[in-house]
Amino acid sequence: MAVGEGVPFDDRGLAYGDGLFETVLVRDGVATLWEAHMARLARGCERLGIAMPSRSALDALPGRAGAGLRVLKLTLTRGSGGRGYRLPDSPAPRLRWRATPFAPSPERWWQGVRVRHCRLALGIQPRLAGLKHLNRLENVMARAEWQDPDVAEGLLCDSEGRLVEATSMNLFWRRDGRLETPGLARCGVAGTLRDGLCRRLGIQEVDAAPEVLEDAEAVWLGNAVQGLWPVHRLDDARGRMLACWRLGSVHRELQAEAHALLGYPRHAGEAGQRDEEDEA
Amino acid sequence: MAVGEGVPFDDRGLAYGDGLFETVLVRDGVATLWEAHMARLARGCERLGIAMPSRSALDALPGRAGAGLRVLKLTLTRGSGGRGYRLPDSPAPRLRWRATPFAPSPERWWQGVRVRHCRLALGIQPRLAGLKHLNRLENVMARAEWQDPDVAEGLLCDSEGRLVEATSMNLFWRRDGRLETPGLARCGVAGTLRDGLCRRLGIQEVDAAPEVLEDAEAVWLGNAVQGLWPVHRLDDARGRMLACWRLGSVHRELQAEAHALLGYPRHAGEAGQRDEEDEA
């Protein structure tokens, strides 16, 4: 089942990116981190002034996503409007969804990933920060900065040089024994996996320059669909290596917490995953 | 004739605002400032890496817009894509358009408008600056800051406090006898009317704080659909008056130039418009 009805020309999601989306990991009809997704959607609706769809309508969607592992993407727009930015007098928000089969990357879980810095710097916009809204051209342009399939993600700073996130994942690191993640009050998307980890583990939200990563004991990227990827190599925007890490138990501890939230294996031996060849 | 086919769920214009638009004033099938619109669309396509539709396909649209005064809105998206920000391997851009009847506001031309500052500050993003792309949530949120129908527009600064534009119009002023407009290298939309006026009159692009307006001899807002509105009153974001102007010949000079570009009356007596009651 993969329903994905479109929108008309005058839909404000199409016209202005005037709306929100969520991508949810669904396993045999059961959504993971569902309450966190619904809470973020509700925050977005409140911030943008869009009426939140009924919880009964939303809660019915994971069950319709089909068997096996799926990604349920739901898109909520302000609905149709006339020409111009002014809000419609009687907006009728439009909810659309599609579920597609999904397979995560165990190799990235267990062997880690190589990432690079992006040249693009995110604009600072506190009014939209944290939301998963439909204005994502910055992410699109940042993702277009590299083609090398060995590079799994690109890291983004804001226009004042602070670390924010990766193009589609949140960023975590450990230094001096403390877990940290960039604060997202100025820009970036507050991921639901990040939310879950911060609540469970008291991860500190900090303002940090990108150089902090080069001295970190461990670096990870994660989101609610892919799970948590340890970073084994960090490159600059020209592809030159800045730092590398040997994956170890420190990496696995946070990964186990993240994967417990998502129903993914907590270590390479679990659920028939391959062994961690690069670990002691 | 008002064609406005929609887009499917997986269209990247809907998913990410990954596309561009133009709104063109068309008079009896003849577009105004058409080459400027096409040039901006081409710049946007180049910057975003979207293939520009053929000029023959684009050039045919104004003639299909219908009789009388119309606004032709055309939307170009990157087309359908899979989940994720990465560009599709073989994107097929999607061009959609709609023409709607339009009536400008002679009262705003001849009596001028009241405008206010917005609280929202535009994020700085040089990679997207100047383009008329589909990521317009900032404009939507800024336009939602006021309901008073007597306030015609809201002025926007960037996150570092420089004047940029109004929510849907460009901004011009005169001080010490010189015409100026904000530079748009960091954010904002480079309007086609602005482009035409800058070329004809050598208007200076400057970085300026909002206070510059309070000392200006004249202030205007303009775009390629509405024409040029002189500002008679400027309010702060709480609605308190910061400055007011008596409209005079200085205002009319720039207006006549703008309206010549758009085929609008160059003074209130022309084409049966009402007299300028508030002028000497």
Coordinates of C-alpha atoms in Angstrom, one line a residue:
Chain A
M1 CA 0.0 0.0 0.0
A2 CA 1.6 3.3 -1.1
V3 CA -0.9 6.1 -1.2
G4 CA 0.4 9.4 -2.4
E5 CA -2.2 11.7 -3.8
G6 CA -0.8 15.0 -5.1
V7 CA -1.8 18.6 -4.5
P8 CA -3.4 21.2 -6.8
F9 CA -1.5 24.1 -8.3
D10 CA -2.8 26.6 -5.7
D11 CA -1.6 24.5 -2.7
R12 CA 0.5 26.7 -0.5
G13 CA 2.8 23.8 0.2
L14 CA 3.8 23.8 -3.4
A15 CA 3.6 27.6 -3.9
Y16 CA 5.6 28.6 -0.8
G17 CA 6.7 25.4 1.1
D18 CA 4.0 26.5 3.5
G19 CA 3.7 23.3 5.5
L20 CA 5.4 20.5 7.4
F21 CA 6.4 16.9 7.0
E22 CA 7.4 13.9 9.1
T23 CA 9.2 10.7 8.1
V24 CA 8.4 7.9 10.4
L25 CA 9.9 4.4 10.7
V26 CA 7.1 1.9 10.8
R27 CA 7.6 -1.8 11.5
D28 CA 4.6 -4.1 10.6
G29 CA 2.2 -1.2 11.1
V30 CA 3.6 0.0 14.3
A31 CA 5.3 3.5 14.3
T32 CA 8.5 4.1 16.2
L33 CA 8.9 7.4 18.2
W34 CA 5.3 8.2 17.1
E35 CA 4.6 10.5 20.0
A36 CA 7.8 12.5 19.3
H37 CA 6.8 12.8 15.6
M38 CA 3.3 14.0 16.6
A39 CA 4.7 16.4 19.2
R40 CA 7.0 18.0 16.5
L41 CA 4.2 18.2 14.0
A42 CA 2.0 19.9 16.7
R43 CA 4.8 22.4 17.5
G44 CA 5.2 23.1 13.8
C45 CA 1.4 23.6 13.4
E46 CA 1.4 26.0 16.3
R47 CA 4.4 28.0 15.1
L48 CA 3.0 28.3 11.5
G49 CA -0.6 28.7 12.5
I50 CA -1.8 25.6 10.7
A51 CA -4.6 23.5 12.3
M52 CA -3.3 20.2 13.4
P53 CA -5.2 17.2 11.9
S54 CA -7.1 15.1 14.3
R55 CA -5.0 12.6 16.2
S56 CA -7.4 9.8 15.2
A57 CA -6.8 10.5 11.5
L58 CA -3.0 10.6 12.1
D59 CA -2.9 7.6 14.4
A60 CA -4.6 5.5 11.7
L61 CA -1.8 6.0 9.2
P62 CA 1.0 3.7 10.5
G63 CA -1.5 0.8 10.5
R64 CA -2.1 1.4 6.8
A65 CA 1.6 1.6 5.9
G66 CA 1.9 -2.1 5.1
A67 CA 3.9 -5.1 6.4
G68 CA 7.6 -5.1 7.1
L69 CA 9.8 -2.1 7.6
R70 CA 8.4 1.0 6.0
V71 CA 9.0 4.7 5.9
L72 CA 5.8 6.6 6.3
K73 CA 6.1 10.1 5.0
L74 CA 3.3 12.5 5.8
T75 CA 3.1 16.0 4.4
L76 CA 0.8 18.7 5.9
T77 CA 0.3 21.9 3.9
R78 CA -1.8 25.0 4.7
G79 CA -4.0 24.0 1.8
S80 CA -5.1 26.1 -1.1
G81 CA -4.8 29.8 -1.2
G82 CA -5.1 32.8 -3.5
R83 CA -2.1 34.6 -5.0
G84 CA 0.1 36.3 -2.4
Y85 CA 1.6 35.4 0.9
R86 CA -1.4 36.5 3.1
L87 CA -2.9 33.6 4.9
P88 CA -6.2 32.4 3.4
D89 CA -9.3 33.5 5.4
S90 CA -10.5 29.9 5.8
P91 CA -7.6 27.6 5.2
A92 CA -8.3 23.9 4.8
P93 CA -5.0 22.1 5.6
R94 CA -4.2 19.2 3.3
L95 CA -2.7 16.0 4.7
R96 CA -1.0 13.6 2.2
W97 CA 1.0 10.5 3.0
R98 CA 3.0 7.7 1.4
A99 CA 4.5 4.6 2.8
T100 CA 7.5 3.0 1.0
P101 CA 9.6 -0.1 1.9
F102 CA 12.8 0.7 3.7
A103 CA 16.1 -1.2 4.4
P104 CA 18.6 0.5 6.7
S105 CA 22.4 0.2 6.2
P106 CA 23.9 -2.3 8.7
E107 CA 27.3 -1.6 7.2
R108 CA 27.0 2.1 8.2
W109 CA 25.9 1.1 11.7
W110 CA 28.8 -1.3 12.4
Q111 CA 31.6 0.1 10.3
G112 CA 30.7 3.7 10.6
V113 CA 30.7 6.4 8.0
R114 CA 32.8 9.0 6.4
V115 CA 31.4 12.6 6.5
R116 CA 32.5 16.0 5.2
H117 CA 31.9 19.6 5.9
C118 CA 29.6 21.4 3.5
R119 CA 30.4 24.9 2.1
L120 CA 26.8 26.1 2.4
A121 CA 26.1 27.8 5.7
L122 CA 22.5 27.7 7.0
G123 CA 20.7 31.0 7.3
I124 CA 19.7 31.9 10.9
Q125 CA 15.9 31.9 11.3
P126 CA 14.7 31.4 14.9
R127 CA 11.1 31.5 13.9
L128 CA 11.5 28.3 11.8
A129 CA 14.3 26.7 13.7
G130 CA 13.7 23.1 14.8
L131 CA 10.7 22.5 12.6
K132 CA 10.5 20.0 9.9
H133 CA 9.0 22.5 7.5
L134 CA 8.8 22.3 3.7
N135 CA 11.5 25.0 3.0
R136 CA 14.4 22.6 2.4
L137 CA 16.4 24.2 -0.4
E138 CA 19.4 24.6 1.8
N139 CA 19.5 20.9 2.5
V140 CA 19.0 20.1 -1.2
M141 CA 21.9 22.4 -2.2
A142 CA 24.2 21.1 0.6
R143 CA 23.5 17.5 -0.4
A144 CA 24.4 18.4 -4.0
E145 CA 27.9 19.4 -2.9
W146 CA 29.3 15.9 -3.2
Q147 CA 28.7 12.8 -5.3
D148 CA 31.3 10.4 -3.8
P149 CA 29.2 7.4 -2.6
D150 CA 31.8 6.8 0.1
V151 CA 30.8 10.1 1.8
A152 CA 27.6 9.3 3.7
E153 CA 26.7 12.8 4.9
G154 CA 27.6 16.5 4.9
L155 CA 27.9 18.6 8.0
L156 CA 26.4 22.1 8.2
C157 CA 27.2 25.2 10.2
D158 CA 25.1 28.3 10.5
S159 CA 26.1 31.6 8.9
E160 CA 27.9 32.6 12.1
G161 CA 30.0 29.4 12.0
R162 CA 28.4 27.2 14.6
L163 CA 27.8 23.5 14.0
V164 CA 24.1 22.7 13.4
E165 CA 23.5 19.2 11.9
A166 CA 24.0 17.1 8.8
T167 CA 21.9 17.5 5.7
S168 CA 19.3 14.9 6.9
M169 CA 20.6 13.8 10.3
N170 CA 21.4 15.3 13.7
L171 CA 24.9 15.4 15.0
F172 CA 26.3 14.1 18.4
W173 CA 29.7 13.9 19.8
R174 CA 31.5 13.1 23.1
R175 CA 34.3 15.2 24.6
D176 CA 35.8 15.0 28.0
G177 CA 33.3 12.2 28.7
R178 CA 30.2 14.4 28.0
L179 CA 27.7 13.8 25.2
E180 CA 26.9 17.0 23.3
T181 CA 24.7 18.0 20.3
P182 CA 24.3 21.4 18.7
G183 CA 21.6 23.7 20.0
L184 CA 18.9 24.3 17.4
A185 CA 17.4 27.6 18.5
R186 CA 18.6 29.4 15.3
C187 CA 18.2 26.8 12.5
G188 CA 18.2 23.1 11.9
V189 CA 15.7 20.3 12.4
A190 CA 15.1 18.9 15.8
G191 CA 15.0 15.2 15.1
T192 CA 12.8 12.8 17.0
L193 CA 15.7 10.4 17.6
R194 CA 17.7 13.3 18.9
D195 CA 14.8 14.3 21.1
G196 CA 14.6 10.7 22.5
L197 CA 18.3 10.5 23.2
C198 CA 18.5 13.9 24.9
R199 CA 15.6 13.0 27.2
R200 CA 17.1 9.6 28.1
L201 CA 20.7 10.6 28.4
G202 CA 20.7 14.3 29.2
I203 CA 22.8 15.1 26.2
Q204 CA 23.9 18.8 26.4
E205 CA 22.8 21.2 23.8
V206 CA 25.8 23.5 23.0
D207 CA 27.0 26.2 20.6
A208 CA 30.2 24.8 19.1
A209 CA 32.6 25.6 16.3
P210 CA 33.3 22.8 13.8
E211 CA 36.8 22.3 15.1
V212 CA 35.3 20.7 18.3
L213 CA 34.7 17.6 16.3
E214 CA 38.4 17.1 15.5
D215 CA 39.1 16.7 19.3
A216 CA 36.0 14.6 20.0
E217 CA 36.4 11.1 21.4
A218 CA 33.5 10.0 19.3
V219 CA 31.1 11.5 16.7
W220 CA 27.8 10.2 15.5
L221 CA 25.0 11.1 13.1
G222 CA 21.5 9.8 13.6
N223 CA 17.9 10.1 12.6
A224 CA 14.7 8.2 13.3
V225 CA 14.8 6.3 10.0
Q226 CA 18.5 5.3 9.6
G227 CA 19.4 4.8 13.2
L228 CA 22.8 5.9 14.5
W229 CA 25.9 6.0 12.4
P230 CA 29.3 6.4 14.1
V231 CA 31.7 8.6 12.2
H232 CA 35.1 7.0 11.4
R233 CA 36.4 9.8 9.2
L234 CA 35.7 13.5 8.9
D235 CA 36.8 15.5 5.8
D236 CA 36.8 19.2 5.0
A237 CA 34.7 20.5 2.1
R238 CA 37.5 19.7 -0.4
G239 CA 37.6 16.1 0.7
R240 CA 40.8 16.3 2.7
M241 CA 40.8 14.3 6.0
L242 CA 40.5 16.3 9.1
A243 CA 40.2 13.5 11.7
C244 CA 39.5 9.8 12.0
W245 CA 38.3 7.5 14.7
R246 CA 38.7 3.9 15.6
L247 CA 35.2 2.6 16.6
G248 CA 35.0 1.2 20.0
S249 CA 32.8 0.6 23.0
V250 CA 32.1 4.4 23.4
H251 CA 30.6 4.4 20.0
R252 CA 28.5 1.4 20.7
E253 CA 27.0 2.7 23.9
L254 CA 25.1 5.6 22.3
Q255 CA 24.3 3.4 19.3
A256 CA 22.6 0.8 21.6
E257 CA 20.5 3.5 23.2
A258 CA 19.4 4.9 19.9
H259 CA 18.7 1.5 18.4
A260 CA 16.6 0.5 21.4
L261 CA 14.4 3.5 20.6
L262 CA 14.0 2.4 17.0
G263 CA 13.8 -1.4 17.4
Y264 CA 17.1 -1.8 15.5
P265 CA 19.9 -4.2 16.6
R266 CA 21.9 -2.9 19.6
H267 CA 25.1 -4.7 18.5
A268 CA 26.4 -6.3 15.3
G269 CA 25.7 -9.8 16.5
E270 CA 22.1 -9.2 17.2
A271 CA 19.4 -10.2 14.6
G272 CA 22.0 -11.8 12.4
Q273 CA 24.0 -8.7 11.6
R274 CA 27.6 -9.1 10.5
D275 CA 30.4 -9.0 13.0
E276 CA 32.2 -5.8 13.7
E277 CA 35.3 -6.5 11.8
D278 CA 37.1 -3.3 12.6
E279 CA 36.8 -3.6 16.4
A280 CA 38.9 -5.4 18.9
Chain B
M1 CA -8.4 30.2 -19.7
A2 CA -6.9 29.3 -16.3
V3 CA -4.9 26.1 -16.5
G4 CA -3.4 25.0 -13.2
E5 CA -2.6 21.3 -13.1
G6 CA -1.2 20.1 -9.8
V7 CA 1.8 18.0 -8.9
P8 CA 2.1 14.5 -7.5
F9 CA 3.1 13.7 -4.0
D10 CA 6.7 13.0 -4.9
D11 CA 7.2 16.3 -6.6
R12 CA 10.3 18.0 -5.1
G13 CA 8.6 21.4 -5.3
L14 CA 6.1 20.2 -2.9
A15 CA 8.5 18.1 -0.8
Y16 CA 11.3 20.7 -0.4
G17 CA 10.3 23.9 -2.2
D18 CA 12.8 22.7 -4.8
G19 CA 11.9 25.0 -7.6
L20 CA 11.2 28.5 -8.8
F21 CA 8.3 30.7 -9.8
E22 CA 7.5 33.9 -11.7
T23 CA 4.5 36.1 -11.6
V24 CA 4.1 38.1 -14.8
L25 CA 1.8 40.9 -15.7
V26 CA 0.1 40.1 -19.0
R27 CA -2.0 42.6 -21.0
D28 CA -4.2 41.1 -23.7
G29 CA -1.7 38.2 -24.2
V30 CA 1.4 40.4 -24.1
A31 CA 3.7 39.9 -21.1
T32 CA 5.4 42.9 -19.5
L33 CA 9.1 42.7 -18.6
W34 CA 9.1 39.2 -20.1
E35 CA 12.8 39.1 -20.8
A36 CA 13.6 40.1 -17.2
H37 CA 11.4 37.3 -15.9
M38 CA 13.0 34.8 -18.2
A39 CA 16.5 36.0 -17.2
R40 CA 15.7 35.6 -13.5
L41 CA 14.2 32.1 -14.2
A42 CA 17.3 31.2 -16.1
R43 CA 19.6 32.4 -13.2
G44 CA 17.5 30.4 -10.8
C45 CA 17.7 27.3 -12.9
E46 CA 21.5 27.7 -13.2
R47 CA 21.9 28.3 -9.4
L48 CA 19.7 25.3 -8.5
G49 CA 20.9 23.0 -11.3
I50 CA 17.4 22.7 -12.9
A51 CA 17.1 22.4 -16.7
M52 CA 15.5 25.6 -18.0
P53 CA 12.4 24.8 -20.1
S54 CA 12.6 25.6 -23.8
R55 CA 12.0 29.3 -24.6
S56 CA 9.4 28.3 -27.2
A57 CA 7.4 26.6 -24.5
L58 CA 7.7 29.5 -22.1
D59 CA 7.1 32.2 -24.8
A60 CA 3.8 30.6 -25.7
L61 CA 2.3 31.1 -22.2
P62 CA 1.5 34.8 -22.2
G63 CA -0.6 34.4 -25.4
R64 CA -2.6 31.7 -23.6
A65 CA -3.3 33.8 -20.5
G66 CA -6.5 35.3 -21.9
A67 CA -7.8 38.8 -22.7
G68 CA -7.5 41.8 -20.4
L69 CA -5.1 42.3 -17.6
R70 CA -3.9 39.0 -16.1
V71 CA -1.3 37.7 -13.8
L72 CA 0.5 34.7 -15.2
K73 CA 2.0 32.6 -12.5
L74 CA 4.4 29.9 -13.6
T75 CA 6.0 27.4 -11.3
L76 CA 9.0 25.2 -12.3
T77 CA 9.9 22.4 -10.0
R78 CA 12.8 19.9 -10.2
G79 CA 10.2 17.2 -10.8
S80 CA 9.6 13.9 -9.0
G81 CA 12.3 12.3 -6.8
G82 CA 12.8 9.6 -4.3
R83 CA 12.9 10.1 -0.6
G84 CA 15.9 12.2 0.5
Y85 CA 17.6 15.5 -0.5
R86 CA 19.9 14.0 -3.1
L87 CA 19.2 15.1 -6.6
P88 CA 17.4 12.6 -8.8
D89 CA 19.7 10.9 -11.3
S90 CA 17.5 11.9 -14.2
P91 CA 15.3 14.8 -13.1
A92 CA 12.4 15.8 -15.3
P93 CA 11.5 19.3 -14.3
R94 CA 7.8 20.1 -14.1
L95 CA 6.4 23.4 -15.4
R96 CA 2.9 24.4 -14.3
W97 CA 1.1 27.7 -14.8
R98 CA -2.1 29.5 -14.2
A99 CA -3.5 32.9 -15.4
T100 CA -5.9 34.9 -13.3
P101 CA -7.6 38.2 -13.9
F102 CA -5.9 41.1 -12.1
A103 CA -6.9 44.6 -11.1
P104 CA -4.2 46.9 -9.7
S105 CA -4.9 49.5 -6.9
P106 CA -4.9 53.1 -8.4
E107 CA -5.6 54.4 -4.9
R108 CA -2.3 53.0 -3.8
W109 CA -0.6 54.5 -6.8
W110 CA -1.9 58.0 -6.3
Q111 CA -2.5 58.3 -2.6
G112 CA 0.4 56.1 -1.5
V113 CA 0.5 53.5 1.2
R114 CA 1.2 53.0 4.8
V115 CA 3.8 50.3 5.6
R116 CA 5.3 48.9 8.8
H117 CA 8.4 47.1 9.9
C118 CA 8.2 43.4 10.5
R119 CA 9.6 41.6 13.5
L120 CA 10.8 38.7 11.5
A121 CA 14.4 39.0 10.2
L122 CA 15.4 37.2 7.0
G123 CA 18.0 34.6 7.3
I124 CA 21.2 35.2 5.3
Q125 CA 21.7 32.8 2.5
P126 CA 23.8 34.1 -0.4
R127 CA 23.4 30.8 -2.3
L128 CA 19.6 31.5 -2.7
A129 CA 19.7 35.3 -2.6
G130 CA 17.9 37.1 -5.4
L131 CA 16.1 34.1 -6.7
K132 CA 12.3 33.7 -6.7
H133 CA 12.5 30.2 -5.3
L134 CA 9.7 28.2 -3.7
N135 CA 11.1 28.5 -0.1
R136 CA 8.9 31.4 1.0
L137 CA 7.9 30.6 4.6
E138 CA 9.7 33.7 5.8
N139 CA 7.5 35.8 3.6
V140 CA 4.4 34.0 4.7
M141 CA 5.3 34.5 8.4
A142 CA 6.2 38.1 7.9
R143 CA 2.9 38.8 6.1
A144 CA 1.0 37.2 9.0
E145 CA 2.3 39.8 11.4
W146 CA -0.4 42.3 10.7
Q147 CA -4.1 42.2 9.8
D148 CA -4.9 45.9 9.5
P149 CA -6.1 46.5 5.9
D150 CA -4.8 50.0 6.1
V151 CA -1.2 48.6 6.2
A152 CA -0.3 47.7 2.7
E153 CA 3.1 46.1 3.2
G154 CA 5.7 45.0 5.8
L155 CA 9.4 45.8 5.6
L156 CA 12.0 43.2 6.2
C157 CA 15.6 43.4 7.5
D158 CA 18.1 40.6 7.4
S159 CA 19.3 38.9 10.6
E160 CA 22.2 41.4 10.8
G161 CA 19.8 44.4 10.7
R162 CA 20.1 45.6 7.1
L163 CA 17.1 46.6 5.1
V164 CA 16.2 44.1 2.4
E165 CA 12.7 44.4 0.9
A166 CA 9.0 44.2 1.7
T167 CA 7.2 40.8 2.0
S168 CA 6.3 40.8 -1.8
M169 CA 7.8 44.0 -3.1
N170 CA 11.2 45.7 -3.5
L171 CA 12.0 48.8 -1.7
F172 CA 13.4 52.1 -3.0
W173 CA 14.2 55.5 -1.4
R174 CA 15.7 58.8 -2.2
R175 CA 18.2 60.6 0.0
D176 CA 20.4 63.6 -0.8
G177 CA 18.9 63.5 -4.3
R178 CA 20.1 59.9 -4.9
L179 CA 17.9 56.9 -5.6
E180 CA 18.9 53.8 -3.6
T181 CA 17.6 50.2 -3.0
P182 CA 18.9 47.5 -0.7
G183 CA 21.6 45.2 -2.1
L184 CA 20.3 41.6 -2.5
A185 CA 23.5 39.5 -2.3
R186 CA 22.5 38.0 1.1
C187 CA 18.8 37.4 0.9
G188 CA 15.6 38.8 -0.7
V189 CA 14.1 38.6 -4.2
A190 CA 15.5 40.6 -7.1
G191 CA 12.3 41.8 -8.7
T192 CA 12.0 42.4 -12.4
L193 CA 10.6 45.9 -11.9
R194 CA 13.6 46.7 -9.7
D195 CA 15.9 45.3 -12.3
G196 CA 14.3 47.5 -15.0
L197 CA 14.5 50.6 -12.8
C198 CA 18.1 50.0 -11.8
R199 CA 19.1 49.6 -15.4
R200 CA 17.3 52.7 -16.6
L201 CA 18.1 55.0 -13.7
G202 CA 21.3 53.8 -12.2
I203 CA 19.7 53.3 -8.8
Q204 CA 22.5 52.5 -6.2
E205 CA 22.4 49.2 -4.4
V206 CA 23.4 49.9 -0.8
D207 CA 23.6 48.3 2.6
A208 CA 21.4 50.4 4.9
A209 CA 20.0 50.3 8.4
P210 CA 16.2 50.7 8.6
E211 CA 16.6 54.2 10.1
V212 CA 17.7 55.5 6.8
L213 CA 14.1 55.5 5.7
E214 CA 13.1 58.0 8.4
D215 CA 15.4 60.6 6.8
A216 CA 14.6 59.8 3.2
E217 CA 13.0 62.4 0.9
A218 CA 10.8 59.7 -0.6
V219 CA 10.2 56.0 -0.1
W220 CA 8.5 53.5 -2.6
L221 CA 7.6 49.9 -2.9
G222 CA 7.2 48.2 -6.2
N223 CA 6.9 45.0 -8.1
A224 CA 6.1 43.9 -11.7
V225 CA 2.4 43.2 -11.0
Q226 CA 1.3 46.1 -8.7
G227 CA 3.5 48.8 -10.1
L228 CA 5.0 51.5 -7.8
W229 CA 3.5 52.5 -4.5
P230 CA 4.8 55.7 -2.8
V231 CA 4.9 55.4 1.0
H232 CA 3.1 58.1 2.9
R233 CA 3.6 56.6 6.3
L234 CA 6.0 54.2 8.0
D235 CA 5.2 52.5 11.3
D236 CA 7.3 50.4 13.6
A237 CA 6.4 46.7 14.2
R238 CA 3.9 47.8 17.0
G239 CA 2.1 50.2 14.6
R240 CA 3.5 53.4 16.0
M241 CA 4.3 56.0 13.3
L242 CA 8.0 56.5 12.6
A243 CA 7.8 58.9 9.7
C244 CA 5.3 60.3 7.2
W245 CA 5.7 62.0 3.8
R246 CA 3.6 64.4 1.7
L247 CA 3.6 63.0 -1.8
G248 CA 5.0 65.3 -4.5
S249 CA 6.7 65.5 -7.8
V250 CA 9.7 63.5 -6.5
H251 CA 7.4 60.6 -5.9
R252 CA 5.8 60.9 -9.3
E253 CA 9.1 60.9 -11.2
L254 CA 10.1 57.4 -10.2
Q255 CA 6.5 56.2 -10.5
A256 CA 6.3 57.4 -14.1
E257 CA 9.4 55.5 -15.0
A258 CA 8.1 52.3 -13.3
H259 CA 4.7 52.6 -14.9
A260 CA 6.2 53.1 -18.3
L261 CA 7.8 49.7 -17.9
L262 CA 4.6 48.1 -17.0
G263 CA 2.1 50.0 -19.3
Y264 CA 0.4 51.5 -16.3
P265 CA -0.7 55.2 -16.2
R266 CA 2.2 57.5 -15.5
H267 CA 0.1 60.1 -13.7
A268 CA -3.4 60.1 -12.1
G269 CA -5.0 61.9 -15.0
E270 CA -4.0 59.4 -17.5
A271 CA -6.3 56.6 -18.6
G272 CA -9.2 58.1 -16.6
Q273 CA -7.6 57.6 -13.1
R274 CA -8.9 59.8 -10.3
D275 CA -7.1 63.0 -9.5
E276 CA -4.4 63.2 -6.9
E277 CA -6.4 64.8 -4.2
D278 CA -3.6 64.9 -1.6
E279 CA -1.2 66.8 -3.8
A280 CA -0.7 70.4 -4.4

